[in-house]
Coordinates of C-alpha atoms in Angstrom, one line a residue:
X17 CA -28.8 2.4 -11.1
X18 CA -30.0 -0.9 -8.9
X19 CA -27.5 -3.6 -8.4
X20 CA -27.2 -6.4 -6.8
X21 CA -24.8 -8.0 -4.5
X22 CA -24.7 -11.1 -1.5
X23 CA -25.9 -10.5 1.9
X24 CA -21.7 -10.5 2.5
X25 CA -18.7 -10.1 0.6
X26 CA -17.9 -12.8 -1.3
X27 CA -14.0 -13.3 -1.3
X28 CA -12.6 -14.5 1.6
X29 CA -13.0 -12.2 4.6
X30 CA -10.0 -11.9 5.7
X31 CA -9.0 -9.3 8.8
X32 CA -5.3 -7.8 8.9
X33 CA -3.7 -9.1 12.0
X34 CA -1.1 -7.9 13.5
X35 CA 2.1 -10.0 15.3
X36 CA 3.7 -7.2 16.9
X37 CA 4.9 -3.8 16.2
X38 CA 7.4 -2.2 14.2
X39 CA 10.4 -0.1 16.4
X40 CA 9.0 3.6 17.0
X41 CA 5.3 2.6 17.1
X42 CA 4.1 4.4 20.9
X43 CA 1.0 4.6 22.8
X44 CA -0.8 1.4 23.0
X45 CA 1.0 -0.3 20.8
X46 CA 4.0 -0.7 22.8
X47 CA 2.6 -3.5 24.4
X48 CA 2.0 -5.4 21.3
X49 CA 4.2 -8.5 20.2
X50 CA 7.4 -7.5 19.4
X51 CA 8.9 -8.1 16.5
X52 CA 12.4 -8.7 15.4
X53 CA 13.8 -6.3 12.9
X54 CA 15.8 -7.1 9.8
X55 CA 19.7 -7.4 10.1
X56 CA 21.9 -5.1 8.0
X57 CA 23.2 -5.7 6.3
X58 CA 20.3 -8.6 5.5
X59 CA 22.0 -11.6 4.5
X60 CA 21.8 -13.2 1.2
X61 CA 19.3 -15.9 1.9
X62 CA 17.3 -16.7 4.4
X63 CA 18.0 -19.0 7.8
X64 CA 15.0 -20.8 9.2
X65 CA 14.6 -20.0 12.6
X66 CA 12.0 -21.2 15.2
X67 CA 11.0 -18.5 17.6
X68 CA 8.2 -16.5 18.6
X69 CA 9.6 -13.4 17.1
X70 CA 7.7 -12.4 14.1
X71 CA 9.8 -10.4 11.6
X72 CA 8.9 -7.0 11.5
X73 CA 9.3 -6.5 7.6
X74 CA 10.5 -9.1 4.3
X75 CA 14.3 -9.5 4.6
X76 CA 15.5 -8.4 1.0
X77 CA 19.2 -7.7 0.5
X78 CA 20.2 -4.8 -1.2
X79 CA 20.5 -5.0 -4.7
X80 CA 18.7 -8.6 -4.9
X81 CA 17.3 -8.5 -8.2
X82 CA 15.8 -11.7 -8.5
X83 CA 12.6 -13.1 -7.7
X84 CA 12.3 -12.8 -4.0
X85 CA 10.0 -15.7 -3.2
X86 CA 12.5 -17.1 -0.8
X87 CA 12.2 -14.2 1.5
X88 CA 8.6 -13.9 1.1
X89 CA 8.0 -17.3 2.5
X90 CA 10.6 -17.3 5.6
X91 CA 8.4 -13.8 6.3
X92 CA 5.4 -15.8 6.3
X93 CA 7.3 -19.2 8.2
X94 CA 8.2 -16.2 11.1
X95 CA 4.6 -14.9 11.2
X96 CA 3.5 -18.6 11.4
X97 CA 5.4 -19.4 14.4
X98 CA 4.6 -16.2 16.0
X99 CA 0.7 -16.7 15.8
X100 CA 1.4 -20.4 16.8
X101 CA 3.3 -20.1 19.8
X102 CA 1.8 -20.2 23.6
X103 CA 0.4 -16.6 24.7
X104 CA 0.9 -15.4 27.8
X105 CA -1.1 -15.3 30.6
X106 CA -3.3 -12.3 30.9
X107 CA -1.8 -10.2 28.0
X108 CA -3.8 -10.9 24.8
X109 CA -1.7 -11.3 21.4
X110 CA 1.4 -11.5 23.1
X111 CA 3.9 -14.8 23.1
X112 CA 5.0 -16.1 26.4
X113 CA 9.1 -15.9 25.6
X114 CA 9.5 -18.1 28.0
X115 CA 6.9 -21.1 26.7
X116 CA 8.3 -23.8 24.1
X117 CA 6.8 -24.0 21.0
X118 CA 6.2 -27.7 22.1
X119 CA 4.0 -26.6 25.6
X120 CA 0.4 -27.9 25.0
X121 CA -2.7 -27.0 26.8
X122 CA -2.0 -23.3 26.4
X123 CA -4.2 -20.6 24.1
X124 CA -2.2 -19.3 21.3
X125 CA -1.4 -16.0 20.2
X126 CA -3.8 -15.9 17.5
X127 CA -6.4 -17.5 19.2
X128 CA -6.0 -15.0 21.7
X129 CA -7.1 -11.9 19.3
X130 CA -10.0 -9.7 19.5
X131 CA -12.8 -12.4 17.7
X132 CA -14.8 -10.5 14.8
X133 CA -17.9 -10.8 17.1
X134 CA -16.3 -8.8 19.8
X135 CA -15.7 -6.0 18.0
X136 CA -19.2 -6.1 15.5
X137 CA -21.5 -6.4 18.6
X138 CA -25.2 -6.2 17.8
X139 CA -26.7 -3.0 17.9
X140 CA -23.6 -1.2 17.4
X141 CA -22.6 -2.0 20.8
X142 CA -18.8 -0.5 21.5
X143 CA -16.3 -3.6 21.9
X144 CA -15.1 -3.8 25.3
X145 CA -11.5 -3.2 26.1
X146 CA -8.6 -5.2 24.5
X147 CA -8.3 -7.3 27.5
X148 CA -11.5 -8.2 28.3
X149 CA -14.0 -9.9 26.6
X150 CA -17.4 -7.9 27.5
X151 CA -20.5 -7.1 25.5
X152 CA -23.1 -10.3 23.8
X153 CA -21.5 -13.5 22.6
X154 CA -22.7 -16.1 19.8
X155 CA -23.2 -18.5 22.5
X156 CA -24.8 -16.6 25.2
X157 CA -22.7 -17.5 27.5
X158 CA -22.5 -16.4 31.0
X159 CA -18.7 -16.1 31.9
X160 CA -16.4 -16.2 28.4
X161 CA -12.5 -15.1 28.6
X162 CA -9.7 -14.7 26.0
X163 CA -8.8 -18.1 26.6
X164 CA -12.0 -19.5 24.7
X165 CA -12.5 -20.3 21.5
X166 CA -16.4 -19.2 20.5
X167 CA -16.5 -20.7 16.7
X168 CA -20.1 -19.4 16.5
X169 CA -21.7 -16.0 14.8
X170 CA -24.6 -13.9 16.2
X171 CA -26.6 -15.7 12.9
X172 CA -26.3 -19.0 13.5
X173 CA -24.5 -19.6 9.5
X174 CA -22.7 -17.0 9.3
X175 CA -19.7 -19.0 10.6
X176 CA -20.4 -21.7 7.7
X177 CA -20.3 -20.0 4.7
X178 CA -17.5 -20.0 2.4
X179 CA -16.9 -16.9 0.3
X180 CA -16.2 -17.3 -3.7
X181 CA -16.1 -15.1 -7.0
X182 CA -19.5 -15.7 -8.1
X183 CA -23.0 -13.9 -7.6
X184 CA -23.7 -15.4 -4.5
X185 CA -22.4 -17.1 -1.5
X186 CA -21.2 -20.5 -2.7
X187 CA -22.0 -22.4 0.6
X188 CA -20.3 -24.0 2.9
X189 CA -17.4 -27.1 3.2
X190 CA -18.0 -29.7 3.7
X191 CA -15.2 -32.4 5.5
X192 CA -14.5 -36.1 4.7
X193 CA -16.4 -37.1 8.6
X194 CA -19.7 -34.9 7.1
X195 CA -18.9 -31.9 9.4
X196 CA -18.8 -28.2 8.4
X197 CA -15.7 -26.3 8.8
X198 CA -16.1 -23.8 11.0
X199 CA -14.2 -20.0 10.1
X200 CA -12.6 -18.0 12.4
X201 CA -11.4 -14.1 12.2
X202 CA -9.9 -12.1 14.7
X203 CA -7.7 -9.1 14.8
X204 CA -4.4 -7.7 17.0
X205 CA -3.9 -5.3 19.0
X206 CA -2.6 -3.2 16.4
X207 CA -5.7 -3.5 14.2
X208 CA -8.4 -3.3 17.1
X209 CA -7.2 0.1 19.1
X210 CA -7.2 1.6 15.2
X211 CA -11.1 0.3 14.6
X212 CA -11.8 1.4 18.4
X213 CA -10.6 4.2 19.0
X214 CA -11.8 5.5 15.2
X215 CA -15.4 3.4 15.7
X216 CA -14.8 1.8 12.5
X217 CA -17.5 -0.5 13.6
X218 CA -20.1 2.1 12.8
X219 CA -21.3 2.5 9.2
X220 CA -21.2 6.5 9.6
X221 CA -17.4 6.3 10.2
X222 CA -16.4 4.5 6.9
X223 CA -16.9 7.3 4.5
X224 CA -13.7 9.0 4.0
X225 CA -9.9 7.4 3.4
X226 CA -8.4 5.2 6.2
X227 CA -5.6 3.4 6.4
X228 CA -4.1 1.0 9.2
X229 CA -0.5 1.2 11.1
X230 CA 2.0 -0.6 10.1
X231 CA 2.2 -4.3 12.1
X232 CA -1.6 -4.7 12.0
X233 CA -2.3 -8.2 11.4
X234 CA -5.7 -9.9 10.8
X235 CA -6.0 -13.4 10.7
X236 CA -8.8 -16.4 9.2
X237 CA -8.7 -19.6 10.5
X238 CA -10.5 -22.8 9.2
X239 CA -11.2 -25.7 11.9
X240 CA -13.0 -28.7 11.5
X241 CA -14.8 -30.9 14.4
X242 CA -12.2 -33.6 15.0
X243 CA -15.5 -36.7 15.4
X244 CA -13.8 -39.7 13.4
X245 CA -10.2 -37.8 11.8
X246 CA -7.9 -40.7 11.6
X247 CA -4.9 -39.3 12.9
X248 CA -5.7 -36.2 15.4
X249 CA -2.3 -36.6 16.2
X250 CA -0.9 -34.8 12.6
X251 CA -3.9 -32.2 13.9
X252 CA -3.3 -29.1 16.3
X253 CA -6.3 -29.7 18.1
X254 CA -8.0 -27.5 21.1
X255 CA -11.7 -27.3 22.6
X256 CA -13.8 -24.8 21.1
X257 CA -17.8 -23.8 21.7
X258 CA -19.4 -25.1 18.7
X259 CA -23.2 -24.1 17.7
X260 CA -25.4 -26.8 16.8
X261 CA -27.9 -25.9 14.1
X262 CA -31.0 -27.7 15.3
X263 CA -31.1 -26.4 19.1
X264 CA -29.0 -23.2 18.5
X265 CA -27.2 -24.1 22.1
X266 CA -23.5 -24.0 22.1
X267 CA -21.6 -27.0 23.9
X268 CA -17.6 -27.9 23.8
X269 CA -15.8 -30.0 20.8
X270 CA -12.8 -31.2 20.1
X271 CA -11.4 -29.0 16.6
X272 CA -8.7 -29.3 14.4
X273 CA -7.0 -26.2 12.4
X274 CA -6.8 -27.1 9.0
X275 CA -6.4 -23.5 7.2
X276 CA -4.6 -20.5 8.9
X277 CA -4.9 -17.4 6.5
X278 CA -2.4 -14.3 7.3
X279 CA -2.9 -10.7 6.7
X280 CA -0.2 -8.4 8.1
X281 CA 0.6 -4.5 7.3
X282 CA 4.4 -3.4 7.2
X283 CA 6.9 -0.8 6.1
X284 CA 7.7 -1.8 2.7
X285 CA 4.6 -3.1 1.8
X286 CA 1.9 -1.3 2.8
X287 CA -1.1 -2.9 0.8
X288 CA 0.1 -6.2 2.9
X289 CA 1.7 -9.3 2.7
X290 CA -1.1 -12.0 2.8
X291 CA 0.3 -15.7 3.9
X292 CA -1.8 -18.5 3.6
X293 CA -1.0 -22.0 6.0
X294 CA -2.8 -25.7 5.4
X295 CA -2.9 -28.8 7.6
X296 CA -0.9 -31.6 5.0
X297 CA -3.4 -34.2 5.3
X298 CA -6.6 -32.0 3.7
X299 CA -6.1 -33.5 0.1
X300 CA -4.0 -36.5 -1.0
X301 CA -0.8 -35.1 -1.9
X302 CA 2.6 -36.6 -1.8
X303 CA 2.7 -35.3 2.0
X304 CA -0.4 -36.1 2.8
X305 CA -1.6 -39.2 5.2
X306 CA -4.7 -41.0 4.0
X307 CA -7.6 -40.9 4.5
X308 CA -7.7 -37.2 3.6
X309 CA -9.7 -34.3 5.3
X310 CA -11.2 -32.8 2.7
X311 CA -10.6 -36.0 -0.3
X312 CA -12.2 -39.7 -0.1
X313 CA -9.1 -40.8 -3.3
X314 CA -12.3 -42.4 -5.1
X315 CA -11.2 -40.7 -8.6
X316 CA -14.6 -38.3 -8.2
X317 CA -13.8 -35.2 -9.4
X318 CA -14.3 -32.1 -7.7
X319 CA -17.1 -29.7 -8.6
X320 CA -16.6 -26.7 -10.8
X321 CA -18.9 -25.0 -7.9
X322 CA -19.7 -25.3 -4.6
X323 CA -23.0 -27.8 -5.1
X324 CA -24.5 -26.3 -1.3
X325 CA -25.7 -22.9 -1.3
X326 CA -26.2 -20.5 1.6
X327 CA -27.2 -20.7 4.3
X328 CA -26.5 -24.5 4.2
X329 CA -28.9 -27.5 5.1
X330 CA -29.2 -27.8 8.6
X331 CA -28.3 -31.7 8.5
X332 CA -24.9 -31.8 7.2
X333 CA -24.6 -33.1 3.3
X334 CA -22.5 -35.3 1.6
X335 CA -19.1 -34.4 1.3
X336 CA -17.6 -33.5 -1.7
X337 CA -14.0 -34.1 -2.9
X338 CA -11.9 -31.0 -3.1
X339 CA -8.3 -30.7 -5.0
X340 CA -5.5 -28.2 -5.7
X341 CA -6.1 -26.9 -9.0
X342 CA -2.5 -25.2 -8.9
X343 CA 0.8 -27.1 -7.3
X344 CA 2.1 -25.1 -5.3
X345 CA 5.5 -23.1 -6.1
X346 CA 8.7 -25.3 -6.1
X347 CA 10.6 -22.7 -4.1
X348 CA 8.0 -22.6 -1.5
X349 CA 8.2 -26.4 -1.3
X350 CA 11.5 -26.2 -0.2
X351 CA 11.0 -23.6 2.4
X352 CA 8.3 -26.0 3.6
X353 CA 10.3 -28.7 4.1
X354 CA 13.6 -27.3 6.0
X355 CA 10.8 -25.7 8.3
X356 CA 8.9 -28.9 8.3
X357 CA 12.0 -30.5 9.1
X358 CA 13.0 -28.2 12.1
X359 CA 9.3 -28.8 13.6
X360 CA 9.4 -32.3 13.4
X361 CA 13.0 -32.5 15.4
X362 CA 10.7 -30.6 18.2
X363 CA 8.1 -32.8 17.9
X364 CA 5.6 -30.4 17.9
X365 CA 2.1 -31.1 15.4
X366 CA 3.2 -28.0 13.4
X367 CA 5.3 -30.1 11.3
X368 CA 2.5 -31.4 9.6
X369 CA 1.2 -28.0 8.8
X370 CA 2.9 -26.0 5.5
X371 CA 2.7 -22.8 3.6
X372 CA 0.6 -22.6 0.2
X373 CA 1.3 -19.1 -0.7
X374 CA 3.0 -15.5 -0.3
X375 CA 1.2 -13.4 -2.0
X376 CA 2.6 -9.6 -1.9
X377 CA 2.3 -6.2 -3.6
X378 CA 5.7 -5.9 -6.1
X379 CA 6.5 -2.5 -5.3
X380 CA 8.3 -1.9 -2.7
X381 CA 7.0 1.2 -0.5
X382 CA 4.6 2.5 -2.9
X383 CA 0.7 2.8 -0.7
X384 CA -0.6 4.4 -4.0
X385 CA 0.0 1.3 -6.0
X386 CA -3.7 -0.9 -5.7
X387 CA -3.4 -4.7 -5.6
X388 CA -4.5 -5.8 -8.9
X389 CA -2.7 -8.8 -10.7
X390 CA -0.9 -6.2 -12.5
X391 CA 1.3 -5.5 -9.0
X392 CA 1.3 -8.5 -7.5
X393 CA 3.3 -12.0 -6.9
X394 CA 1.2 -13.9 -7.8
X395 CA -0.2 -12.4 -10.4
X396 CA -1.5 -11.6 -14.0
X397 CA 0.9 -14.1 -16.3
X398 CA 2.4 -15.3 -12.8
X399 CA -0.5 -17.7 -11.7
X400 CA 0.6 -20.9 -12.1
X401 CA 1.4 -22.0 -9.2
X402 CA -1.1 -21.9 -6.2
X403 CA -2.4 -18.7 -4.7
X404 CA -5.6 -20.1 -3.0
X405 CA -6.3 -21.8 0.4
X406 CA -8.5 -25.1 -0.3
X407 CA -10.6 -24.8 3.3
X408 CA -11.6 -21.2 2.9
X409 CA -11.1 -20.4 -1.0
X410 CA -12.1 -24.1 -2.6
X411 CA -13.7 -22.5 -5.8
X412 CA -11.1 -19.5 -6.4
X413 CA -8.0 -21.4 -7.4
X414 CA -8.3 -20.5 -11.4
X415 CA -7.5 -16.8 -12.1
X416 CA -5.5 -14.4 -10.2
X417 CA -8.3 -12.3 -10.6
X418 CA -10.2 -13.9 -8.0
X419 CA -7.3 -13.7 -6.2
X420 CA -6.9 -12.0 -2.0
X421 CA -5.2 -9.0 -3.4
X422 CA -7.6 -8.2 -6.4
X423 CA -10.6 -8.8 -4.0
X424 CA -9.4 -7.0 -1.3
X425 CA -8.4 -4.0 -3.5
X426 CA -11.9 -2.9 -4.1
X427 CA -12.3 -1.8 -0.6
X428 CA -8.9 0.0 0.2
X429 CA -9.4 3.3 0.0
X430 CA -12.3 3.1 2.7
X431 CA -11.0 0.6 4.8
X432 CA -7.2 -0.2 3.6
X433 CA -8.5 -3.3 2.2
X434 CA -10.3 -4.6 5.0
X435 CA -13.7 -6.3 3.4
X436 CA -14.9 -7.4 7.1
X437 CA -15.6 -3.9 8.2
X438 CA -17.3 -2.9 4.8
X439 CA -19.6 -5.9 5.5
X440 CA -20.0 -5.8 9.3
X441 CA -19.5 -2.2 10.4
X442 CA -23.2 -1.1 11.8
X443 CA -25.8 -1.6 10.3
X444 CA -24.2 -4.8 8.8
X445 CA -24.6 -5.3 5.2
X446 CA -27.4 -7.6 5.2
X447 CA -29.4 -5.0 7.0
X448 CA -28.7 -2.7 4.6
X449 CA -29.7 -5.4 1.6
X450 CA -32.9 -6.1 3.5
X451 CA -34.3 -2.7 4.0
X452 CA -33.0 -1.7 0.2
X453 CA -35.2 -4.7 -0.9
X454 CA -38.0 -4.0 1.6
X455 CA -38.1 -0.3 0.3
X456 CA -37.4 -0.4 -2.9
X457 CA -35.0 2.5 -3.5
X458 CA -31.8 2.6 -6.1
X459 CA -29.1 4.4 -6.4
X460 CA -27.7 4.3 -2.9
X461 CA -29.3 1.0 -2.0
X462 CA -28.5 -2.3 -2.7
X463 CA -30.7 -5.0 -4.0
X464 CA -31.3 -8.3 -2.1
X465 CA -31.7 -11.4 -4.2
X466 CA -35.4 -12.9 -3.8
X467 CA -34.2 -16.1 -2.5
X468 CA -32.9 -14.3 1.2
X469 CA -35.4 -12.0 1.1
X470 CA -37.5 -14.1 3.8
X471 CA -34.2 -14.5 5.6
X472 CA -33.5 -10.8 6.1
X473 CA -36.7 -9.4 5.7
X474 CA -36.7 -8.7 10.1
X475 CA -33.3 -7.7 10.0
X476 CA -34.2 -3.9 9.6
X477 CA -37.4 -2.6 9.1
X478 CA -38.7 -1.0 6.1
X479 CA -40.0 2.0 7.7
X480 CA -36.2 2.6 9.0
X481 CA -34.8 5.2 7.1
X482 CA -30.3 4.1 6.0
X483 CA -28.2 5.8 3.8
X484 CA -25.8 3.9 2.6
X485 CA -22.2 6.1 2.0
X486 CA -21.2 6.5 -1.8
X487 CA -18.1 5.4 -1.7
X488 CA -19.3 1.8 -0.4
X489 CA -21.7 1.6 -3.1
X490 CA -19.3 2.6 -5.7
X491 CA -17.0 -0.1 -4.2
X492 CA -20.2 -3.1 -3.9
X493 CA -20.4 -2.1 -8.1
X494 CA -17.0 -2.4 -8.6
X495 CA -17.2 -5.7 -6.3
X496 CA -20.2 -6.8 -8.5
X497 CA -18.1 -6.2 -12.1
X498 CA -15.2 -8.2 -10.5
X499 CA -17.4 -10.8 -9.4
X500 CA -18.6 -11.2 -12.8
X501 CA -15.2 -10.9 -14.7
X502 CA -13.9 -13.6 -12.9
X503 CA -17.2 -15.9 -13.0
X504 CA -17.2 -15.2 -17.1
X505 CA -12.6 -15.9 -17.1
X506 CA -13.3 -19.5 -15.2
X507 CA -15.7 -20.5 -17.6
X508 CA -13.4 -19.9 -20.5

């Protein structure tokens, strides 16, 4: 049986970070962030609270029988703050407890994680250690440390493309000033000693059950170049090493984070919680400035599909207007606005940032229960409301199906639900696309579509003999019938 798949996975690759660690965690972990632990009893709804303590699990009270959105979202508010605050100096993940959230001019936590092309290093290369940033870089740069931001890829578009439910990569995004948004992934401590110390960033290694620790976080981030924004002010906004597609040379912009996506392991829900964060002003909304990132508020609709494939044009396009198909939930509304509220008496540009969606696994403490709609909040019957980031999942907002969870879930028993090493692990998955076109094999090879066969036709020669393990195939089919489920459910 042939079948055929993208040169990467196409929901949102998203990386389980970490924020700190929960009590009794030892080793290497001990000098991850720490994480405050639930009171008991927990009280009977939650307090907003700025600090660069992440909770370590969802606050619940006992017996709570209702919906437990509220909780959800002040879990995803803590992990915000945490990822947001200043890191400190020297120590890689970690928040300086003696910075205010307010300090500028200072890497943050999360932009202090191990980048994805740190740990997948061409060749198979080992990553270098978690303080240290050794090995190739995107930019080939002589001197890079922790305290850069790299928003490049070994392939000069692999950092462009945005991933969607259909049968290939649905392009890229395109902003208001005709920039691309750039993605971001990166990885905690947590996560990356796990992936080290296991070599989960070799092929050979990913054919068996694995599952991450408890307070491994993984985290996407969408930034924009900031040439023309109206109003950098509403923007956190940093220097980062852009790539520029004509030369290939790297040099230093000004970017602005418009989408912060949140994946985080814990106790009670081990299939993790997945958080996803928004600048205000990407779409005209009623707490939105104009002119909008992402919206020129012309009346033009917005696509039904992403009308740039991948890899994108070279010269940047014409933008195209992008809305929220789903409002986002009414109870999350409110959280965003006391936390809003406590961010703006700080003055800090975080006020002007809010969260779109908690999505989590319903049962509580049950790791044999997948992620399908079925088991989730949001989920089958519960998708009303929004459960999709507009910078990094523009064309997913429909069904639940196309959903983080539901996407994700393929890949969990291999690698706990982590597409980005099922895709990048060595030989990356393009490599293995290119030499199953090249060869012409089936049944443990995967077939390249014609149009990037001249793309990734070098990428691996034929005569190289790869066998790609089972159980990934059996999970790129069950990838390719999801795809196509939720291709033919949008169209009804």
């Amino acid at each position: 049986m042939r079948i055929s798949i993208v040169s990467t996975a196409t929901c949102t690759l998203l990386l389980p970070i970490s924020i700190g660690l929960v009590a009794g965690l030892t080793g290497s972990q001990a000098h991850a962030q720490a994480l405050e632990q639930c009171p008991s009893p927990a009280p009977a709804s939650p307090k907003a609270v700025i600090s660069e303590k992440a909770l370590a699990d969802v606050c619940i009270p006992t017996g709570f029988h209702s919906l437990p959105i509220d909780f959800f979202d002040d879990y995803s508010w803590r992990a915000f703050l945490g990822l947001v605050w200043p890191a400190k100096p020297g120590e890689r993940g970690m928040p300086d407890a003696s910075a205010k959230l307010s300090d500028s001019g200072r890497p943050l936590v999360f932009e202090t994680f191990k980048s994805d092309w740190e740990i997948f290093q061409p060749d198979g290369a080992a990553p270098a250690a978690w303080n240290t940033v050794g090995g190739a870089n995107p930019c080939k740069l002589a001197g890079v440390s922790s305290d850069d931001l790299v928003l490049a890829a070994f392939s000069k578009f692999n950092n462009l493309g945005q991933a969607g439910f259909t049968p290939r990569l649905v392009g890229p995004l395109v902003a208001q000033n005709r920039t691309y948004v750039r993605f971001q992934t990166a990885f905690n401590k947590t996560e990356f000693d796990q992936i080290d110390h296991d070599k989960l960033y070799l092929r050979d290694n990913l054919k068996g059950t694995m599952t991450f620790q408890p307070g491994a976080i993984d985290i996407k981030a969408a930034w924009i170049d900031m040439t023309g924004i109206a109003h950098p002010e509403r923007f956190y906004t940093r220097a980062a090493y852009l790539i520029d597609l004509a030369t290939e040379a790297c040099s230093k912009s000004k970017v602005g984070l418009v989408g912060l996506h949140i994946v985080q392991k814990t106790p009670s829900r081990p299939q993790w919680i997945w958080s996803s964060f928004e600048q205000v002003d990407n779409i005209v909304e009623s707490d939105s400035q104009a002119p909008a990132t992402f919206n020129a508020d012309n009346n033009e609709p917005m696509p039904d599909e992403n009308p740039y494939g991948f890899p994108p044009p070279v010269q940047v396009p014409a933008a195209f207007n992008v809305d929220r198909l789903k409002p986002i939930h009414e109870n999350t509304v409110r959280t965003n606005e006391i936390y809003r509220k406590l961010l703006a008496e700080v003055g800090v540009p975080w006020q002007f940032y809010k969260l779109v969606v908690t999505q989590w696994p319903i049962p509580v403490a049950s790791p044999a229960v997948d992620g399908n709609p079925n088991n989730t909040f949001p989920g089958k019957g519960l998708d009303q409301s929004a459960f999709a980031n507009l910078t990094m999942e523009t064309f997913d907002q429909k069904k639940t199906i196309s959903g983080c969870m539901n996407c994700h879930n393929v890949t969990r028993k291999t690698t706990d639900f982590l597409w980005s090493l099922n895709t990048r692990a060595f030989p990356p998955i393009q490599a293995v696309t290119a030499h199953a076109a090249l060869a012409e094999k089936s049944v443990t090879t995967l077939a390249l579509p014609n149009t990037q066969l001249k793309n990734w036709a070098q990428v691996l020669p034929a005569n190289e003999s790869f066998q790609l393990p089972a159980a990934q195939l059996s999970e790129f089919q069950a990838l390719k019938e999801l795809m196509e489920a939720a291709q033919s459910q949008s169209a009804e």
